[in-house]
Amino acid sequence: MTSEVVEDEGEFYSKAEKYWKDVPATVDGMLGGYGHISTIDINSSRKFLQRFLREGPNRTGTSRALDCGAGIGRITKRLLLPLFKTVDMVDVTEDFLTKAKSYLGEEGRRVRNYYCCGLQDFSPEPNSYDVIWIQWVIGHLTDNHLSDFLRRCRAGLRPNGIVVIKDNMAQEGVIMDDVDSSVCRELAVVRRLIRSAGLQLLAEERQENFPDEIYHVYTFAMR
């Protein structure tokens, strides 16, 4: 439970905002010095996502996606824009979204909206997205705010749309990182928060071929 490790909610959010303001607007900056894992990450994510875009009458559409905690647009550029007609991006750091406009290049013209906002205050447009992608950012939300945000994401889905979370998982409990003001939750806690938002888990997968020294990373699809 984040209530056990987050003493001051306001400080928890403001410290994180301050941390990211000082991070370089580069792929390496987005990945905390692990820029070399980006291709492995994207390739696994594409394979995971495509199973929902290809299957039968209930397959997920490819009109519009939302990239949450988008940073400079690493995932938008390499995963979402190649698969979706349009993408929206949301991130709390304005400098990252400014950088994204040059980083995304010509394809960036298909990014319709750049929202500068913390996810605790963001509401996806209802009934608008085929895929809402949330990667390496849920640790910046308290349990209550994460559950509420996922509930708003559920309302933002089009028919057969999915919400995807990809993030670090702790071995046990909830671990606080004072450097970037984030938490890392164990799998059971994340599954419980998904259920509390009224979402059904469709698939769950552990990321392979990441460095041994980092947290295990899991991807969840839900609707």
GROMACS .gro file of C-alpha atoms in nm:
model
  223
    1MET     CA    1   0.000   0.000   0.000
    2THR     CA    2   0.142   0.339  -0.096
    3SER     CA    3  -0.021   0.487   0.216
    4GLU     CA    4   0.248   0.302   0.414
    5VAL     CA    5   0.544   0.457   0.227
    6VAL     CA    6   0.415   0.795   0.102
    7GLU     CA    7   0.414   1.029   0.401
    8ASP     CA    8   0.317   1.352   0.225
    9GLU     CA    9   0.116   1.317  -0.098
   10GLY     CA   10   0.181   1.675  -0.214
   11GLU     CA   11   0.555   1.636  -0.162
   12PHE     CA   12   0.549   1.294  -0.335
   13TYR     CA   13   0.418   1.458  -0.655
   14SER     CA   14   0.619   1.781  -0.640
   15LYS     CA   15   0.950   1.596  -0.583
   16ALA     CA   16   0.884   1.376  -0.886
   17GLU     CA   17   0.807   1.678  -1.104
   18LYS     CA   18   1.129   1.844  -0.990
   19TYR     CA   19   1.329   1.527  -1.056
   20TRP     CA   20   1.207   1.495  -1.416
   21LYS     CA   21   1.270   1.864  -1.488
   22ASP     CA   22   1.643   1.792  -1.445
   23VAL     CA   23   1.650   1.477  -1.661
   24PRO     CA   24   1.797   1.512  -2.014
   25ALA     CA   25   1.533   1.503  -2.289
   26THR     CA   26   1.692   1.197  -2.455
   27VAL     CA   27   1.607   0.827  -2.484
   28ASP     CA   28   1.882   0.753  -2.232
   29GLY     CA   29   1.731   1.012  -1.997
   30MET     CA   30   1.384   0.860  -2.032
   31LEU     CA   31   1.525   0.517  -1.945
   32GLY     CA   32   1.745   0.622  -1.653
   33GLY     CA   33   2.070   0.547  -1.832
   34TYR     CA   34   1.943   0.221  -1.985
   35GLY     CA   35   1.883   0.357  -2.336
   36HIS     CA   36   2.041   0.041  -2.480
   37ILE     CA   37   1.736  -0.166  -2.374
   38SER     CA   38   1.494   0.045  -2.580
   39THR     CA   39   1.487  -0.180  -2.888
   40ILE     CA   40   1.436  -0.498  -2.679
   41ASP     CA   41   1.155  -0.321  -2.495
   42ILE     CA   42   0.980  -0.194  -2.810
   43ASN     CA   43   1.004  -0.526  -2.993
   44SER     CA   44   0.848  -0.714  -2.700
   45SER     CA   45   0.575  -0.453  -2.663
   46ARG     CA   46   0.491  -0.473  -3.034
   47LYS     CA   47   0.460  -0.851  -3.019
   48PHE     CA   48   0.240  -0.827  -2.707
   49LEU     CA   49   0.016  -0.561  -2.860
   50GLN     CA   50  -0.025  -0.718  -3.202
   51ARG     CA   51  -0.205  -1.022  -3.063
   52PHE     CA   52  -0.498  -0.788  -2.980
   53LEU     CA   53  -0.483  -0.606  -3.315
   54ARG     CA   54  -0.498  -0.928  -3.518
   55GLU     CA   55  -0.752  -1.153  -3.351
   56GLY     CA   56  -1.098  -1.211  -3.497
   57PRO     CA   57  -1.422  -1.016  -3.464
   58ASN     CA   58  -1.335  -0.865  -3.123
   59ARG     CA   59  -0.999  -0.734  -3.229
   60THR     CA   60  -0.879  -0.398  -3.104
   61GLY     CA   61  -0.898  -0.111  -3.352
   62THR     CA   62  -0.605   0.095  -3.481
   63SER     CA   63  -0.755   0.444  -3.510
   64ARG     CA   64  -0.621   0.620  -3.202
   65ALA     CA   65  -0.383   0.551  -2.913
   66LEU     CA   66  -0.285   0.742  -2.599
   67ASP     CA   67   0.072   0.737  -2.463
   68CYS     CA   68   0.072   0.808  -2.086
   69GLY     CA   69   0.392   0.931  -1.925
   70ALA     CA   70   0.509   0.976  -2.283
   71GLY     CA   71   0.826   1.174  -2.218
   72ILE     CA   72   0.989   1.273  -2.549
   73GLY     CA   73   0.779   1.016  -2.736
   74ARG     CA   74   1.003   0.708  -2.747
   75ILE     CA   75   0.702   0.473  -2.738
   76THR     CA   76   0.488   0.699  -2.957
   77LYS     CA   77   0.759   0.706  -3.226
   78ARG     CA   78   0.860   0.340  -3.234
   79LEU     CA   79   0.552   0.149  -3.116
   80LEU     CA   80   0.231   0.351  -3.151
   81LEU     CA   81   0.269   0.568  -3.463
   82PRO     CA   82   0.363   0.265  -3.680
   83LEU     CA   83   0.041   0.088  -3.570
   84PHE     CA   84  -0.218   0.364  -3.516
   85LYS     CA   85  -0.356   0.641  -3.737
   86THR     CA   86  -0.325   0.905  -3.465
   87VAL     CA   87  -0.169   0.926  -3.119
   88ASP     CA   88  -0.214   1.160  -2.823
   89MET     CA   89   0.064   1.211  -2.567
   90VAL     CA   90   0.044   1.311  -2.201
   91ASP     CA   91   0.337   1.393  -1.973
   92VAL     CA   92   0.394   1.613  -1.669
   93THR     CA   93   0.719   1.766  -1.807
   94GLU     CA   94   0.663   2.038  -2.065
   95ASP     CA   95   1.023   2.031  -2.191
   96PHE     CA   96   0.984   1.664  -2.290
   97LEU     CA   97   0.671   1.735  -2.495
   98THR     CA   98   0.848   2.028  -2.663
   99LYS     CA   99   1.142   1.800  -2.750
  100ALA     CA  100   0.899   1.537  -2.881
  101LYS     CA  101   0.793   1.766  -3.165
  102SER     CA  102   1.142   1.746  -3.317
  103TYR     CA  103   1.226   1.391  -3.198
  104LEU     CA  104   0.917   1.242  -3.368
  105GLY     CA  105   1.010   1.390  -3.705
  106GLU     CA  106   0.772   1.387  -4.000
  107GLU     CA  107   0.547   1.118  -3.852
  108GLY     CA  108   0.485   1.345  -3.554
  109ARG     CA  109   0.220   1.528  -3.757
  110ARG     CA  110  -0.010   1.238  -3.666
  111VAL     CA  111   0.018   1.327  -3.295
  112ARG     CA  112  -0.306   1.518  -3.242
  113ASN     CA  113  -0.268   1.639  -2.884
  114TYR     CA  114   0.018   1.701  -2.644
  115TYR     CA  115  -0.124   1.717  -2.290
  116CYS     CA  116   0.106   1.856  -2.019
  117CYS     CA  117  -0.049   1.710  -1.705
  118GLY     CA  118   0.014   1.467  -1.420
  119LEU     CA  119  -0.188   1.146  -1.462
  120GLN     CA  120  -0.351   1.201  -1.120
  121ASP     CA  121  -0.523   1.504  -1.280
  122PHE     CA  122  -0.571   1.372  -1.634
  123SER     CA  123  -0.894   1.237  -1.783
  124PRO     CA  124  -0.879   1.064  -2.122
  125GLU     CA  125  -1.152   1.178  -2.358
  126PRO     CA  126  -1.442   0.930  -2.315
  127ASN     CA  127  -1.494   0.658  -2.577
  128SER     CA  128  -1.193   0.776  -2.780
  129TYR     CA  129  -0.899   0.535  -2.766
  130ASP     CA  130  -0.834   0.188  -2.902
  131VAL     CA  131  -0.523   0.154  -2.685
  132ILE     CA  132  -0.415   0.348  -2.376
  133TRP     CA  133  -0.048   0.269  -2.315
  134ILE     CA  134   0.090   0.338  -1.963
  135GLN     CA  135   0.460   0.255  -1.929
  136TRP     CA  136   0.708   0.319  -1.646
  137VAL     CA  137   0.485   0.579  -1.483
  138ILE     CA  138   0.237   0.407  -1.244
  139GLY     CA  139   0.498   0.436  -0.968
  140HIS     CA  140   0.438   0.810  -0.970
  141LEU     CA  141   0.075   0.764  -0.860
  142THR     CA  142  -0.058   0.674  -0.517
  143ASP     CA  143  -0.281   0.365  -0.499
  144ASN     CA  144  -0.600   0.571  -0.487
  145HIS     CA  145  -0.494   0.794  -0.775
  146LEU     CA  146  -0.385   0.495  -0.984
  147SER     CA  147  -0.716   0.317  -0.931
  148ASP     CA  148  -0.909   0.635  -1.015
  149PHE     CA  149  -0.694   0.699  -1.324
  150LEU     CA  150  -0.750   0.344  -1.451
  151ARG     CA  151  -1.123   0.391  -1.402
  152ARG     CA  152  -1.107   0.704  -1.620
  153CYS     CA  153  -0.901   0.511  -1.876
  154ARG     CA  154  -1.171   0.245  -1.890
  155ALA     CA  155  -1.422   0.518  -1.979
  156GLY     CA  156  -1.180   0.644  -2.245
  157LEU     CA  157  -1.180   0.317  -2.441
  158ARG     CA  158  -1.358   0.259  -2.770
  159PRO     CA  159  -1.535  -0.077  -2.823
  160ASN     CA  160  -1.279  -0.361  -2.790
  161GLY     CA  161  -1.019  -0.112  -2.672
  162ILE     CA  162  -0.754  -0.208  -2.416
  163VAL     CA  163  -0.550  -0.043  -2.144
  164VAL     CA  164  -0.188  -0.163  -2.123
  165ILE     CA  165   0.041  -0.118  -1.823
  166LYS     CA  166   0.411  -0.201  -1.857
  167ASP     CA  167   0.617  -0.139  -1.547
  168ASN     CA  168   0.864  -0.255  -1.284
  169MET     CA  169   0.740  -0.503  -1.024
  170ALA     CA  170   0.887  -0.545  -0.677
  171GLN     CA  171   0.952  -0.894  -0.541
  172GLU     CA  172   0.756  -0.814  -0.226
  173GLY     CA  173   0.548  -0.526  -0.091
  174VAL     CA  174   0.579  -0.163  -0.202
  175ILE     CA  175   0.924  -0.005  -0.225
  176MET     CA  176   0.982   0.371  -0.217
  177ASP     CA  177   1.249   0.534  -0.435
  178ASP     CA  178   1.340   0.867  -0.279
  179VAL     CA  179   1.555   0.973  -0.575
  180ASP     CA  180   1.274   1.010  -0.831
  181SER     CA  181   0.990   1.001  -0.575
  182SER     CA  182   0.820   0.687  -0.704
  183VAL     CA  183   0.705   0.350  -0.571
  184CYS     CA  184   0.749  -0.001  -0.705
  185ARG     CA  185   0.468  -0.244  -0.624
  186GLU     CA  186   0.460  -0.621  -0.616
  187LEU     CA  187   0.247  -0.804  -0.873
  188ALA     CA  188  -0.037  -0.886  -0.633
  189VAL     CA  189  -0.084  -0.517  -0.546
  190VAL     CA  190  -0.096  -0.412  -0.912
  191ARG     CA  191  -0.348  -0.686  -0.995
  192ARG     CA  192  -0.565  -0.574  -0.702
  193LEU     CA  193  -0.560  -0.211  -0.820
  194ILE     CA  194  -0.656  -0.321  -1.172
  195ARG     CA  195  -0.955  -0.510  -1.030
  196SER     CA  196  -1.049  -0.217  -0.805
  197ALA     CA  197  -1.081   0.001  -1.118
  198GLY     CA  198  -1.338  -0.242  -1.261
  199LEU     CA  199  -1.099  -0.371  -1.528
  200GLN     CA  200  -1.061  -0.733  -1.634
  201LEU     CA  201  -0.708  -0.865  -1.690
  202LEU     CA  202  -0.679  -1.013  -2.041
  203ALA     CA  203  -0.308  -1.096  -2.056
  204GLU     CA  204   0.004  -1.070  -1.843
  205GLU     CA  205   0.363  -1.122  -1.953
  206ARG     CA  206   0.708  -1.088  -1.801
  207GLN     CA  207   0.962  -0.900  -2.012
  208GLU     CA  208   1.259  -1.114  -2.118
  209ASN     CA  209   1.621  -1.021  -2.196
  210PHE     CA  210   1.647  -0.718  -1.969
  211PRO     CA  211   1.960  -0.667  -1.752
  212ASP     CA  212   1.965  -0.882  -1.437
  213GLU     CA  213   2.022  -0.585  -1.206
  214ILE     CA  214   1.695  -0.406  -1.279
  215TYR     CA  215   1.348  -0.487  -1.148
  216HIS     CA  216   1.139  -0.750  -1.323
  217VAL     CA  217   0.914  -0.580  -1.577
  218TYR     CA  218   0.560  -0.701  -1.652
  219THR     CA  219   0.308  -0.605  -1.917
  220PHE     CA  220  -0.069  -0.624  -1.851
  221ALA     CA  221  -0.358  -0.583  -2.095
  222MET     CA  222  -0.706  -0.513  -1.959
  223ARG     CA  223  -1.046  -0.374  -2.044
   0.00000   0.00000   0.00000
